[in-house]
């Protein structure tokens, strides 16, 4: 059975490094082989430092997919939904590769990141690097508990990992990222009660705020799709330094369109202009769409020329 990359459904960690690259040469067979070696590197650190809860994800950018894996394309892989309404927007960052490295030890995250860079450096340019951390008991820097509603246990797989309905890409996941920058000075001018109305949850215990209205963050994001909710598994983490603070948002889903619907509801809102009021206090500075194939897909492709070759290959990487 095709296995999802470990970082897709990982439990929250203390530290993360998000790396994004563009590929600058056309040695694609070498790149396929090196991506398989990145998975080996994740495994090595996972085994050597089991207590650090190491995990990784390799995502392939939507526009790079057909270059690196010519042939079949994941059914719902699409460009990042570039949207703008008044001063609310979702800018796009061109990136061919997304690497997420997480662990409960910062030294391990750092070492793994250096080794990934060393492995890929002849073929890529680094376009974004964000180091993120767990804040308090899983809170965003605004003080609210984030991703408390994430599905748990095996339910994570039902939301984030493609099953047998897309057999070629089973074990894969659609990933959307956005780097949000918070206007903390502005946010901190709001009373706690007003902040709770903007988010739609109480700050201390994350309880629903009954009268938060149609423009709270939770109201605008809680969308049914084909009768299903939730549709996104959030793997976001806060980042920041003394001058910039925000959330590096990461959503994993087996539904490639779910993120777009939620983003639309936040930015454009409903017919009465009820957009997500939280966007008055935070704005996206980057955004990108990736597909994270199964472990077996990456390993088989490292020794095959095309996705079609790979699918017909008899090599068995299942363990
Ligand atoms: C600016 C960064 C963001 C912050 C700080 C943030 C924070 C929060 C918080 C505090 C909650 C309620 C607690 C919970 O997660 O269970 C929440 C819920 C949620 N957020 Fe965000 N969020 C951010 C961006 C986004 C984005 C970009 C999306 C998708 C496009 C999104 C989708 C959701 C969804 C689907 C829920 C669950 C709503 C519910 O079930 O009530 N969030 N978010």
mmCIF file of N, CA, C and O and ligand atoms in Angstrom, residues 140-142 144-150 178 180-182 199-201 206 217-223 229-232 234 236 246-249 251 258-264 266 276 278-279 282-283, ligand 1:
data_model
loop_
_atom_site.group_PDB
_atom_site.id
_atom_site.type_symbol
_atom_site.label_atom_id
_atom_site.label_comp_id
_atom_site.label_asym_id
_atom_site.label_seq_id
_atom_site.Cartn_x
_atom_site.Cartn_y
_atom_site.Cartn_z
ATOM 1 N N UNK A 140 -1.191 30.427 18.141
ATOM 2 C CA UNK A 140 -0.661 31.378 17.190
ATOM 3 C C UNK A 140 -0.131 32.569 17.999
ATOM 4 O O UNK A 140 -0.496 32.739 19.172
ATOM 5 N N UNK A 141 0.683 33.429 17.366
ATOM 6 C CA UNK A 141 1.236 34.565 18.119
ATOM 7 C C UNK A 141 0.155 35.586 18.497
ATOM 8 O O UNK A 141 0.389 36.454 19.340
ATOM 9 N N UNK A 142 -1.012 35.497 17.894
ATOM 10 C CA UNK A 142 -2.142 36.339 18.313
ATOM 11 C C UNK A 142 -2.678 35.899 19.673
ATOM 12 O O UNK A 142 -3.535 36.561 20.247
ATOM 13 N N UNK A 144 -4.253 32.907 20.198
ATOM 14 C CA UNK A 144 -5.344 31.923 20.073
ATOM 15 C C UNK A 144 -4.786 30.527 19.776
ATOM 16 O O UNK A 144 -3.775 30.387 19.067
ATOM 17 N N UNK A 145 -5.467 29.519 20.312
ATOM 18 C CA UNK A 145 -5.043 28.134 20.051
ATOM 19 C C UNK A 145 -5.344 27.819 18.590
ATOM 20 O O UNK A 145 -6.466 28.027 18.136
ATOM 21 N N UNK A 146 -4.332 27.355 17.877
ATOM 22 C CA UNK A 146 -4.519 27.098 16.448
ATOM 23 C C UNK A 146 -4.588 25.594 16.188
ATOM 24 O O UNK A 146 -3.904 24.810 16.842
ATOM 25 N N UNK A 147 -5.424 25.242 15.249
ATOM 26 C CA UNK A 147 -5.533 23.859 14.756
ATOM 27 C C UNK A 147 -6.039 22.879 15.812
ATOM 28 O O UNK A 147 -5.782 21.682 15.729
ATOM 29 N N UNK A 148 -6.763 23.419 16.783
ATOM 30 C CA UNK A 148 -7.322 22.562 17.827
ATOM 31 C C UNK A 148 -8.393 21.633 17.242
ATOM 32 O O UNK A 148 -8.655 20.559 17.770
ATOM 33 N N UNK A 149 -8.995 22.081 16.141
ATOM 34 C CA UNK A 149 -10.054 21.288 15.518
ATOM 35 C C UNK A 149 -9.519 20.290 14.497
ATOM 36 O O UNK A 149 -10.303 19.632 13.825
ATOM 37 N N UNK A 150 -8.217 20.212 14.358
ATOM 38 C CA UNK A 150 -7.670 19.248 13.396
ATOM 39 C C UNK A 150 -8.201 17.852 13.695
ATOM 40 O O UNK A 150 -8.327 17.480 14.864
ATOM 41 N N UNK A 178 0.930 29.356 2.878
ATOM 42 C CA UNK A 178 0.920 30.821 2.817
ATOM 43 C C UNK A 178 1.725 31.337 4.013
ATOM 44 O O UNK A 178 1.548 30.837 5.131
ATOM 45 N N UNK A 180 1.873 34.183 6.418
ATOM 46 C CA UNK A 180 1.112 35.347 6.891
ATOM 47 C C UNK A 180 1.979 36.193 7.804
ATOM 48 O O UNK A 180 2.700 35.665 8.661
ATOM 49 N N UNK A 181 1.860 37.497 7.637
ATOM 50 C CA UNK A 181 2.548 38.425 8.548
ATOM 51 C C UNK A 181 1.484 39.158 9.354
ATOM 52 O O UNK A 181 0.584 39.790 8.781
ATOM 53 N N UNK A 182 1.588 39.052 10.663
ATOM 54 C CA UNK A 182 0.594 39.700 11.525
ATOM 55 C C UNK A 182 0.979 41.152 11.791
ATOM 56 O O UNK A 182 2.162 41.461 11.961
ATOM 57 N N UNK A 199 -11.937 36.199 15.753
ATOM 58 C CA UNK A 199 -11.581 34.790 15.505
ATOM 59 C C UNK A 199 -12.824 33.889 15.576
ATOM 60 O O UNK A 199 -12.935 32.905 14.837
ATOM 61 N N UNK A 200 -13.741 34.217 16.466
ATOM 62 C CA UNK A 200 -14.929 33.363 16.632
ATOM 63 C C UNK A 200 -14.721 32.306 17.701
ATOM 64 O O UNK A 200 -15.493 31.346 17.806
ATOM 65 N N UNK A 201 -13.676 32.448 18.491
ATOM 66 C CA UNK A 201 -13.371 31.523 19.591
ATOM 67 C C UNK A 201 -12.911 32.325 20.797
ATOM 68 O O UNK A 201 -12.366 33.429 20.627
ATOM 69 N N UNK A 206 -10.533 28.336 23.604
ATOM 70 C CA UNK A 206 -10.931 27.994 22.232
ATOM 71 C C UNK A 206 -12.384 27.513 22.141
ATOM 72 O O UNK A 206 -12.708 26.620 21.354
ATOM 73 N N UNK A 217 -13.350 34.616 11.714
ATOM 74 C CA UNK A 217 -12.470 33.684 10.997
ATOM 75 C C UNK A 217 -13.087 32.278 10.955
ATOM 76 O O UNK A 217 -13.109 31.637 9.903
ATOM 77 N N UNK A 218 -13.602 31.828 12.069
ATOM 78 C CA UNK A 218 -14.132 30.456 12.074
ATOM 79 C C UNK A 218 -15.411 30.350 11.243
ATOM 80 O O UNK A 218 -15.629 29.342 10.579
ATOM 81 N N UNK A 219 -16.233 31.401 11.247
ATOM 82 C CA UNK A 219 -17.436 31.312 10.415
ATOM 83 C C UNK A 219 -17.065 31.249 8.930
ATOM 84 O O UNK A 219 -17.605 30.450 8.171
ATOM 85 N N UNK A 220 -16.113 32.055 8.530
ATOM 86 C CA UNK A 220 -15.757 32.127 7.105
ATOM 87 C C UNK A 220 -14.984 30.881 6.642
ATOM 88 O O UNK A 220 -14.922 30.605 5.437
ATOM 89 N N UNK A 221 -14.374 30.171 7.593
ATOM 90 C CA UNK A 221 -13.554 29.016 7.178
ATOM 91 C C UNK A 221 -14.262 27.671 7.343
ATOM 92 O O UNK A 221 -13.807 26.675 6.784
ATOM 93 N N UNK A 222 -15.344 27.660 8.119
ATOM 94 C CA UNK A 222 -16.005 26.367 8.364
ATOM 95 C C UNK A 222 -16.948 26.051 7.207
ATOM 96 O O UNK A 222 -18.140 26.365 7.257
ATOM 97 N N UNK A 223 -16.430 25.472 6.156
ATOM 98 C CA UNK A 223 -17.226 25.224 4.949
ATOM 99 C C UNK A 223 -17.391 23.726 4.720
ATOM 100 O O UNK A 223 -16.428 22.973 4.800
ATOM 101 N N UNK A 229 -16.831 17.802 6.204
ATOM 102 C CA UNK A 229 -16.055 18.753 6.984
ATOM 103 C C UNK A 229 -15.360 17.977 8.098
ATOM 104 O O UNK A 229 -15.993 17.099 8.686
ATOM 105 N N UNK A 230 -14.115 18.231 8.416
ATOM 106 C CA UNK A 230 -13.214 19.199 7.779
ATOM 107 C C UNK A 230 -12.605 18.638 6.494
ATOM 108 O O UNK A 230 -12.603 17.421 6.275
ATOM 109 N N UNK A 231 -12.041 19.537 5.711
ATOM 110 C CA UNK A 231 -11.414 19.119 4.454
ATOM 111 C C UNK A 231 -9.927 19.470 4.424
ATOM 112 O O UNK A 231 -9.249 19.148 3.453
ATOM 113 N N UNK A 232 -9.462 20.173 5.457
ATOM 114 C CA UNK A 232 -8.046 20.556 5.503
ATOM 115 C C UNK A 232 -7.420 20.070 6.812
ATOM 116 O O UNK A 232 -8.021 20.240 7.875
ATOM 117 N N UNK A 234 -4.480 21.027 9.121
ATOM 118 C CA UNK A 234 -3.574 22.172 9.240
ATOM 119 C C UNK A 234 -2.277 21.749 9.929
ATOM 120 O O UNK A 234 -2.311 21.076 10.952
ATOM 121 N N UNK A 236 0.259 24.245 10.338
ATOM 122 C CA UNK A 236 0.896 25.571 10.403
ATOM 123 C C UNK A 236 1.708 25.733 11.684
ATOM 124 O O UNK A 236 1.433 25.072 12.688
ATOM 125 N N UNK A 246 4.416 36.142 12.511
ATOM 126 C CA UNK A 246 3.265 35.637 11.773
ATOM 127 C C UNK A 246 3.103 34.142 11.886
ATOM 128 O O UNK A 246 3.657 33.497 12.775
ATOM 129 N N UNK A 247 2.320 33.627 10.940
ATOM 130 C CA UNK A 247 2.055 32.193 10.918
ATOM 131 C C UNK A 247 2.446 31.652 9.550
ATOM 132 O O UNK A 247 2.067 32.228 8.528
ATOM 133 N N UNK A 248 3.220 30.568 9.549
ATOM 134 C CA UNK A 248 3.481 29.877 8.293
ATOM 135 C C UNK A 248 2.388 28.823 8.170
ATOM 136 O O UNK A 248 2.381 27.825 8.882
ATOM 137 N N UNK A 249 1.434 29.115 7.286
ATOM 138 C CA UNK A 249 0.250 28.271 7.151
ATOM 139 C C UNK A 249 0.540 27.118 6.186
ATOM 140 O O UNK A 249 1.054 27.341 5.083
ATOM 141 N N UNK A 251 -1.564 23.654 4.754
ATOM 142 C CA UNK A 251 -2.761 22.801 4.786
ATOM 143 C C UNK A 251 -2.538 21.608 3.871
ATOM 144 O O UNK A 251 -2.063 21.752 2.740
ATOM 145 N N UNK A 258 -10.246 22.163 -1.958
ATOM 146 C CA UNK A 258 -10.832 22.608 -0.682
ATOM 147 C C UNK A 258 -10.232 23.927 -0.198
ATOM 148 O O UNK A 258 -10.954 24.825 0.255
ATOM 149 N N UNK A 259 -8.932 24.064 -0.328
ATOM 150 C CA UNK A 259 -8.271 25.274 0.158
ATOM 151 C C UNK A 259 -8.795 26.510 -0.585
ATOM 152 O O UNK A 259 -9.037 27.567 0.020
ATOM 153 N N UNK A 260 -8.972 26.367 -1.900
ATOM 154 C CA UNK A 260 -9.413 27.505 -2.714
ATOM 155 C C UNK A 260 -10.769 28.035 -2.228
ATOM 156 O O UNK A 260 -10.976 29.249 -2.117
ATOM 157 N N UNK A 261 -11.687 27.132 -1.931
ATOM 158 C CA UNK A 261 -13.013 27.542 -1.444
ATOM 159 C C UNK A 261 -12.908 28.340 -0.155
ATOM 160 O O UNK A 261 -13.579 29.358 0.024
ATOM 161 N N UNK A 262 -12.053 27.843 0.758
ATOM 162 C CA UNK A 262 -11.922 28.517 2.058
ATOM 163 C C UNK A 262 -11.293 29.895 1.864
ATOM 164 O O UNK A 262 -11.739 30.897 2.434
ATOM 165 N N UNK A 263 -10.267 29.942 1.023
ATOM 166 C CA UNK A 263 -9.593 31.226 0.780
ATOM 167 C C UNK A 263 -10.567 32.231 0.161
ATOM 168 O O UNK A 263 -10.589 33.405 0.546
ATOM 169 N N UNK A 264 -11.380 31.773 -0.777
ATOM 170 C CA UNK A 264 -12.364 32.646 -1.415
ATOM 171 C C UNK A 264 -13.331 33.201 -0.372
ATOM 172 O O UNK A 264 -13.632 34.403 -0.343
ATOM 173 N N UNK A 266 -12.827 33.659 2.690
ATOM 174 C CA UNK A 266 -12.161 34.615 3.580
ATOM 175 C C UNK A 266 -11.964 35.957 2.883
ATOM 176 O O UNK A 266 -12.226 37.008 3.456
ATOM 177 N N UNK A 276 -13.505 37.743 5.947
ATOM 178 C CA UNK A 276 -12.863 37.347 7.210
ATOM 179 C C UNK A 276 -12.182 38.579 7.828
ATOM 180 O O UNK A 276 -11.143 39.031 7.336
ATOM 181 N N UNK A 278 -10.411 38.890 10.263
ATOM 182 C CA UNK A 278 -9.041 38.636 10.731
ATOM 183 C C UNK A 278 -8.028 39.158 9.703
ATOM 184 O O UNK A 278 -6.896 39.513 10.048
ATOM 185 N N UNK A 279 -8.442 39.236 8.426
ATOM 186 C CA UNK A 279 -7.541 39.719 7.382
ATOM 187 C C UNK A 279 -7.249 41.214 7.513
ATOM 188 O O UNK A 279 -6.392 41.740 6.807
ATOM 189 N N UNK A 282 -3.859 40.600 9.627
ATOM 190 C CA UNK A 282 -2.785 39.730 9.132
ATOM 191 C C UNK A 282 -2.893 39.663 7.614
ATOM 192 O O UNK A 282 -3.998 39.735 7.072
ATOM 193 N N UNK A 283 -1.752 39.584 6.930
ATOM 194 C CA UNK A 283 -1.850 39.465 5.467
ATOM 195 C C UNK A 283 -0.850 38.455 4.945
ATOM 196 O O UNK A 283 0.265 38.316 5.472
HETATM 197 C C1 LIG B 1 -3.224 34.084 9.480
HETATM 198 C C2 LIG B 1 -3.074 32.919 9.902
HETATM 199 C C3 LIG B 1 -4.140 32.142 10.589
HETATM 200 C C4 LIG B 1 -4.365 32.067 11.908
HETATM 201 C C5 LIG B 1 -3.584 32.747 13.020
HETATM 202 C C6 LIG B 1 -5.507 31.201 12.103
HETATM 203 C C7 LIG B 1 -6.044 30.900 13.329
HETATM 204 C C8 LIG B 1 -7.133 30.109 13.525
HETATM 205 C C9 LIG B 1 -7.747 29.824 14.787
HETATM 206 C C10 LIG B 1 -7.268 30.396 16.122
HETATM 207 C C11 LIG B 1 -8.777 28.990 14.582
HETATM 208 C C12 LIG B 1 -9.742 28.393 15.635
HETATM 209 C C13 LIG B 1 -9.112 27.214 16.333
HETATM 210 C C14 LIG B 1 -8.842 26.002 15.465
HETATM 211 O O1 LIG B 1 -8.021 26.033 14.548
HETATM 212 O O2 LIG B 1 -9.417 24.980 15.679
HETATM 213 C C15 LIG B 1 -8.822 28.717 13.169
HETATM 214 C C16 LIG B 1 -9.727 27.890 12.562
HETATM 215 C C17 LIG B 1 -9.705 27.587 11.226
HETATM 216 N N1 LIG B 1 -8.911 28.142 10.266
HETATM 217 FE FE1 LIG B 1 -7.471 29.498 10.582
HETATM 218 N N2 LIG B 1 -5.933 30.769 10.892
HETATM 219 C C18 LIG B 1 -5.137 31.320 9.942
HETATM 220 C C19 LIG B 1 -5.210 31.150 8.591
HETATM 221 C C20 LIG B 1 -6.087 30.271 7.989
HETATM 222 C C21 LIG B 1 -6.118 30.030 6.580
HETATM 223 C C22 LIG B 1 -5.190 30.650 5.540
HETATM 224 C C23 LIG B 1 -7.103 29.121 6.383
HETATM 225 C C24 LIG B 1 -7.535 28.507 5.073
HETATM 226 C C25 LIG B 1 -7.500 29.161 3.938
HETATM 227 C C26 LIG B 1 -7.664 28.773 7.658
HETATM 228 C C27 LIG B 1 -8.650 27.845 7.864
HETATM 229 C C28 LIG B 1 -9.202 27.567 9.080
HETATM 230 C C29 LIG B 1 -10.235 26.560 9.285
HETATM 231 C C30 LIG B 1 -10.840 25.657 8.216
HETATM 232 C C31 LIG B 1 -10.562 26.600 10.632
HETATM 233 C C32 LIG B 1 -11.599 25.736 11.371
HETATM 234 C C33 LIG B 1 -12.894 26.487 11.549
HETATM 235 C C34 LIG B 1 -13.870 25.771 12.470
HETATM 236 O O3 LIG B 1 -13.982 24.550 12.391
HETATM 237 O O4 LIG B 1 -14.510 26.416 13.303
HETATM 238 N N3 LIG B 1 -7.030 29.508 8.602
HETATM 239 N N4 LIG B 1 -7.820 29.412 12.545
#
